[in-house]
Amino acid sequence: AQVKTPGQEELPIPVLGATAASSDKISLSWQYSSGAGIDGFRLERSIDGANFTEIGGPSVLTASTTSCTNSNRSPATTYYYRIRAAKGTINSGYSNVAQVKTPPAESQPTFIAIPGTINGNTPTEPPKDAGPATPGYDPERDKGGSRP
């Protein structure tokens, strides 16, 4: 929590929300009382809900920023996030802790190449005595290059 000294401004606390956008991305958004004249926000992440590390500060999460995406996350993993407003050396109290679990990665079909096959099927050739490819065409009769 924020320790306030006499004459020091107290900053409002943001409200944070989080959703899993995919198995490796988390969408974060927050609400904040405008007009506080802040520099931006400090976003923190944890994998245990107790030990947080800052992953974004006011230089990236400016005062006009209200959302971001945290990419390259692990599938089927729970993450915890919290955020606070920052103005110079003053920080607001922490927001609520937003908990979100990424879904499992989608499994991709596995293809096994078998020598002598195409897509698992054995290639076949038409029988040698299948006849002419064009109905009515006889290559023996058309030795002069004309066709019927």
PDB file of C-alpha atoms in Angstrom:
ATOM      1  CA  ALA A   1       0.000   0.000   0.000  1.00  0.00           C
ATOM      2  CA  GLN A   2       0.967   3.588  -0.458  1.00  0.00           C
ATOM      3  CA  VAL A   3       2.435   5.477   2.482  1.00  0.00           C
ATOM      4  CA  LYS A   4       1.240   9.071   2.413  1.00  0.00           C
ATOM      5  CA  THR A   5       3.288  11.854   3.921  1.00  0.00           C
ATOM      6  CA  PRO A   6       1.734  15.253   4.734  1.00  0.00           C
ATOM      7  CA  GLY A   7       1.212  17.274   1.559  1.00  0.00           C
ATOM      8  CA  GLN A   8       1.733  14.236  -0.682  1.00  0.00           C
ATOM      9  CA  GLU A   9      -0.870  13.485  -3.325  1.00  0.00           C
ATOM     10  CA  GLU A  10      -2.772  10.195  -3.070  1.00  0.00           C
ATOM     11  CA  LEU A  11      -3.306   8.445  -6.410  1.00  0.00           C
ATOM     12  CA  PRO A  12      -6.483   6.489  -7.210  1.00  0.00           C
ATOM     13  CA  ILE A  13      -6.119   2.708  -7.476  1.00  0.00           C
ATOM     14  CA  PRO A  14      -6.754   1.133 -10.922  1.00  0.00           C
ATOM     15  CA  VAL A  15      -9.157  -1.784 -11.475  1.00  0.00           C
ATOM     16  CA  LEU A  16      -7.603  -4.637 -13.512  1.00  0.00           C
ATOM     17  CA  GLY A  17      -9.125  -7.386 -15.662  1.00  0.00           C
ATOM     18  CA  ALA A  18      -7.452 -10.258 -17.546  1.00  0.00           C
ATOM     19  CA  THR A  19      -8.560 -12.856 -20.111  1.00  0.00           C
ATOM     20  CA  ALA A  20      -6.707 -15.574 -22.011  1.00  0.00           C
ATOM     21  CA  ALA A  21      -6.636 -14.528 -25.670  1.00  0.00           C
ATOM     22  CA  SER A  22      -4.999 -17.831 -26.713  1.00  0.00           C
ATOM     23  CA  SER A  23      -2.775 -20.540 -25.264  1.00  0.00           C
ATOM     24  CA  ASP A  24       0.174 -18.119 -25.239  1.00  0.00           C
ATOM     25  CA  LYS A  25      -1.382 -14.627 -24.962  1.00  0.00           C
ATOM     26  CA  ILE A  26      -3.164 -12.814 -22.157  1.00  0.00           C
ATOM     27  CA  SER A  27      -5.200  -9.650 -22.715  1.00  0.00           C
ATOM     28  CA  LEU A  28      -5.130  -7.175 -19.850  1.00  0.00           C
ATOM     29  CA  SER A  29      -7.261  -4.056 -19.443  1.00  0.00           C
ATOM     30  CA  TRP A  30      -7.779  -1.602 -16.644  1.00  0.00           C
ATOM     31  CA  GLN A  31      -9.912   1.311 -15.585  1.00  0.00           C
ATOM     32  CA  TYR A  32      -8.514   4.391 -13.931  1.00  0.00           C
ATOM     33  CA  SER A  33      -9.919   7.720 -12.764  1.00  0.00           C
ATOM     34  CA  SER A  34      -8.698  10.221 -15.314  1.00  0.00           C
ATOM     35  CA  GLY A  35      -7.498  13.621 -14.278  1.00  0.00           C
ATOM     36  CA  ALA A  36      -4.962  12.396 -11.723  1.00  0.00           C
ATOM     37  CA  GLY A  37      -2.080  13.685 -13.877  1.00  0.00           C
ATOM     38  CA  ILE A  38      -0.136  10.427 -13.733  1.00  0.00           C
ATOM     39  CA  ASP A  39       2.875   9.431 -15.837  1.00  0.00           C
ATOM     40  CA  GLY A  40       1.592   5.911 -16.481  1.00  0.00           C
ATOM     41  CA  PHE A  41       1.253   2.485 -14.913  1.00  0.00           C
ATOM     42  CA  ARG A  42       3.427  -0.262 -13.445  1.00  0.00           C
ATOM     43  CA  LEU A  43       2.218  -3.747 -14.413  1.00  0.00           C
ATOM     44  CA  GLU A  44       3.432  -6.804 -12.499  1.00  0.00           C
ATOM     45  CA  ARG A  45       3.104 -10.571 -13.141  1.00  0.00           C
ATOM     46  CA  SER A  46       3.418 -13.623 -10.914  1.00  0.00           C
ATOM     47  CA  ILE A  47       3.114 -17.372 -11.365  1.00  0.00           C
ATOM     48  CA  ASP A  48       2.380 -18.071  -7.697  1.00  0.00           C
ATOM     49  CA  GLY A  49       0.218 -15.079  -6.720  1.00  0.00           C
ATOM     50  CA  ALA A  50       2.741 -13.939  -4.109  1.00  0.00           C
ATOM     51  CA  ASN A  51       6.015 -13.020  -5.828  1.00  0.00           C
ATOM     52  CA  PHE A  52       5.455 -10.336  -8.491  1.00  0.00           C
ATOM     53  CA  THR A  53       7.876  -8.923 -11.060  1.00  0.00           C
ATOM     54  CA  GLU A  54       7.350  -5.670 -12.952  1.00  0.00           C
ATOM     55  CA  ILE A  55       6.861  -6.363 -16.662  1.00  0.00           C
ATOM     56  CA  GLY A  56       5.904  -2.863 -17.818  1.00  0.00           C
ATOM     57  CA  GLY A  57       6.401   0.653 -16.516  1.00  0.00           C
ATOM     58  CA  PRO A  58       5.271   4.227 -17.299  1.00  0.00           C
ATOM     59  CA  SER A  59       7.635   4.565 -20.276  1.00  0.00           C
ATOM     60  CA  VAL A  60       5.585   1.889 -22.101  1.00  0.00           C
ATOM     61  CA  LEU A  61       2.271   1.939 -20.232  1.00  0.00           C
ATOM     62  CA  THR A  62       1.614   5.673 -20.485  1.00  0.00           C
ATOM     63  CA  ALA A  63      -1.258   7.514 -18.787  1.00  0.00           C
ATOM     64  CA  SER A  64      -3.475   7.075 -21.883  1.00  0.00           C
ATOM     65  CA  THR A  65      -2.903   3.304 -22.052  1.00  0.00           C
ATOM     66  CA  THR A  66      -5.787   1.167 -20.782  1.00  0.00           C
ATOM     67  CA  SER A  67      -4.894  -2.267 -22.166  1.00  0.00           C
ATOM     68  CA  CYS A  68      -2.042  -4.481 -23.337  1.00  0.00           C
ATOM     69  CA  THR A  69      -1.274  -8.070 -24.344  1.00  0.00           C
ATOM     70  CA  ASN A  70       1.242 -10.236 -22.528  1.00  0.00           C
ATOM     71  CA  SER A  71       2.615 -12.660 -25.153  1.00  0.00           C
ATOM     72  CA  ASN A  72       4.847 -15.726 -25.141  1.00  0.00           C
ATOM     73  CA  ARG A  73       3.108 -17.269 -22.142  1.00  0.00           C
ATOM     74  CA  SER A  74       3.067 -20.998 -21.475  1.00  0.00           C
ATOM     75  CA  PRO A  75      -0.089 -22.993 -22.299  1.00  0.00           C
ATOM     76  CA  ALA A  76      -2.196 -24.398 -19.439  1.00  0.00           C
ATOM     77  CA  THR A  77      -0.548 -22.087 -16.892  1.00  0.00           C
ATOM     78  CA  THR A  78      -2.101 -19.769 -14.298  1.00  0.00           C
ATOM     79  CA  TYR A  79      -0.788 -16.199 -14.141  1.00  0.00           C
ATOM     80  CA  TYR A  80      -1.524 -13.408 -11.686  1.00  0.00           C
ATOM     81  CA  TYR A  81      -1.350  -9.710 -12.536  1.00  0.00           C
ATOM     82  CA  ARG A  82      -1.629  -6.454 -10.644  1.00  0.00           C
ATOM     83  CA  ILE A  83      -1.142  -2.831 -11.648  1.00  0.00           C
ATOM     84  CA  ARG A  84      -0.665   0.541 -10.003  1.00  0.00           C
ATOM     85  CA  ALA A  85      -0.579   4.127 -11.184  1.00  0.00           C
ATOM     86  CA  ALA A  86       2.712   6.048 -11.152  1.00  0.00           C
ATOM     87  CA  LYS A  87       3.471   9.767 -10.958  1.00  0.00           C
ATOM     88  CA  GLY A  88       7.156  10.513 -10.565  1.00  0.00           C
ATOM     89  CA  THR A  89       8.310   8.615  -7.493  1.00  0.00           C
ATOM     90  CA  ILE A  90       4.754   8.232  -6.169  1.00  0.00           C
ATOM     91  CA  ASN A  91       2.830   5.011  -6.821  1.00  0.00           C
ATOM     92  CA  SER A  92      -0.805   4.271  -6.085  1.00  0.00           C
ATOM     93  CA  GLY A  93      -1.801   1.244  -4.098  1.00  0.00           C
ATOM     94  CA  TYR A  94      -1.984  -2.024  -6.026  1.00  0.00           C
ATOM     95  CA  SER A  95      -5.085  -2.943  -7.968  1.00  0.00           C
ATOM     96  CA  ASN A  96      -7.009  -6.117  -7.449  1.00  0.00           C
ATOM     97  CA  VAL A  97      -5.057  -9.238  -8.455  1.00  0.00           C
ATOM     98  CA  ALA A  98      -6.374 -10.602 -11.760  1.00  0.00           C
ATOM     99  CA  GLN A  99      -5.925 -14.364 -12.128  1.00  0.00           C
ATOM    100  CA  VAL A 100      -6.085 -16.025 -15.549  1.00  0.00           C
ATOM    101  CA  LYS A 101      -5.204 -19.492 -16.877  1.00  0.00           C
ATOM    102  CA  THR A 102      -4.094 -20.000 -20.467  1.00  0.00           C
ATOM    103  CA  PRO A 103      -5.822 -22.889 -22.253  1.00  0.00           C
ATOM    104  CA  PRO A 104      -3.842 -25.949 -23.364  1.00  0.00           C
ATOM    105  CA  ALA A 105      -2.125 -25.664 -26.728  1.00  0.00           C
ATOM    106  CA  GLU A 106      -4.137 -27.103 -29.593  1.00  0.00           C
ATOM    107  CA  SER A 107      -2.691 -30.405 -30.668  1.00  0.00           C
ATOM    108  CA  GLN A 108      -1.612 -30.630 -34.265  1.00  0.00           C
ATOM    109  CA  PRO A 109      -2.188 -33.800 -36.288  1.00  0.00           C
ATOM    110  CA  THR A 110       0.901 -35.912 -36.742  1.00  0.00           C
ATOM    111  CA  PHE A 111       1.691 -37.185 -40.206  1.00  0.00           C
ATOM    112  CA  ILE A 112       4.050 -40.087 -40.710  1.00  0.00           C
ATOM    113  CA  ALA A 113       5.701 -40.464 -44.097  1.00  0.00           C
ATOM    114  CA  ILE A 114       5.797 -44.043 -45.333  1.00  0.00           C
ATOM    115  CA  PRO A 115       8.202 -44.655 -48.220  1.00  0.00           C
ATOM    116  CA  GLY A 116       6.419 -45.459 -51.481  1.00  0.00           C
ATOM    117  CA  THR A 117       3.179 -43.778 -50.457  1.00  0.00           C
ATOM    118  CA  ILE A 118       1.519 -40.424 -50.994  1.00  0.00           C
ATOM    119  CA  ASN A 119      -0.499 -39.171 -48.015  1.00  0.00           C
ATOM    120  CA  GLY A 120      -0.578 -42.729 -46.702  1.00  0.00           C
ATOM    121  CA  ASN A 121      -1.986 -44.152 -49.977  1.00  0.00           C
ATOM    122  CA  THR A 122      -0.017 -46.365 -52.317  1.00  0.00           C
ATOM    123  CA  PRO A 123       0.206 -44.664 -55.711  1.00  0.00           C
ATOM    124  CA  THR A 124      -1.301 -46.625 -58.550  1.00  0.00           C
ATOM    125  CA  GLU A 125      -0.873 -46.395 -62.288  1.00  0.00           C
ATOM    126  CA  PRO A 126      -3.628 -46.992 -64.794  1.00  0.00           C
ATOM    127  CA  PRO A 127      -3.506 -50.447 -66.337  1.00  0.00           C
ATOM    128  CA  LYS A 128      -1.279 -50.697 -69.427  1.00  0.00           C
ATOM    129  CA  ASP A 129      -4.231 -51.852 -71.537  1.00  0.00           C
ATOM    130  CA  ALA A 130      -6.556 -49.042 -70.429  1.00  0.00           C
ATOM    131  CA  GLY A 131      -6.907 -47.812 -74.002  1.00  0.00           C
ATOM    132  CA  PRO A 132      -6.528 -44.349 -75.461  1.00  0.00           C
ATOM    133  CA  ALA A 133      -6.746 -41.356 -73.212  1.00  0.00           C
ATOM    134  CA  THR A 134      -9.073 -39.519 -75.601  1.00  0.00           C
ATOM    135  CA  PRO A 135     -12.245 -41.342 -76.701  1.00  0.00           C
ATOM    136  CA  GLY A 136     -12.218 -41.933 -80.447  1.00  0.00           C
ATOM    137  CA  TYR A 137      -8.496 -41.323 -80.793  1.00  0.00           C
ATOM    138  CA  ASP A 138      -6.356 -44.113 -82.199  1.00  0.00           C
ATOM    139  CA  PRO A 139      -2.646 -43.351 -82.267  1.00  0.00           C
ATOM    140  CA  GLU A 140      -2.053 -46.119 -84.866  1.00  0.00           C
ATOM    141  CA  ARG A 141      -4.545 -44.558 -87.242  1.00  0.00           C
ATOM    142  CA  ASP A 142      -3.300 -41.009 -86.656  1.00  0.00           C
ATOM    143  CA  LYS A 143       0.373 -41.428 -87.601  1.00  0.00           C
ATOM    144  CA  GLY A 144       0.138 -38.468 -89.980  1.00  0.00           C
ATOM    145  CA  GLY A 145      -0.609 -36.012 -87.183  1.00  0.00           C
ATOM    146  CA  SER A 146      -4.277 -35.392 -87.908  1.00  0.00           C
ATOM    147  CA  ARG A 147      -7.030 -36.168 -85.428  1.00  0.00           C
ATOM    148  CA  PRO A 148     -10.634 -37.216 -86.165  1.00  0.00           C
TER     149      PRO A 148
END
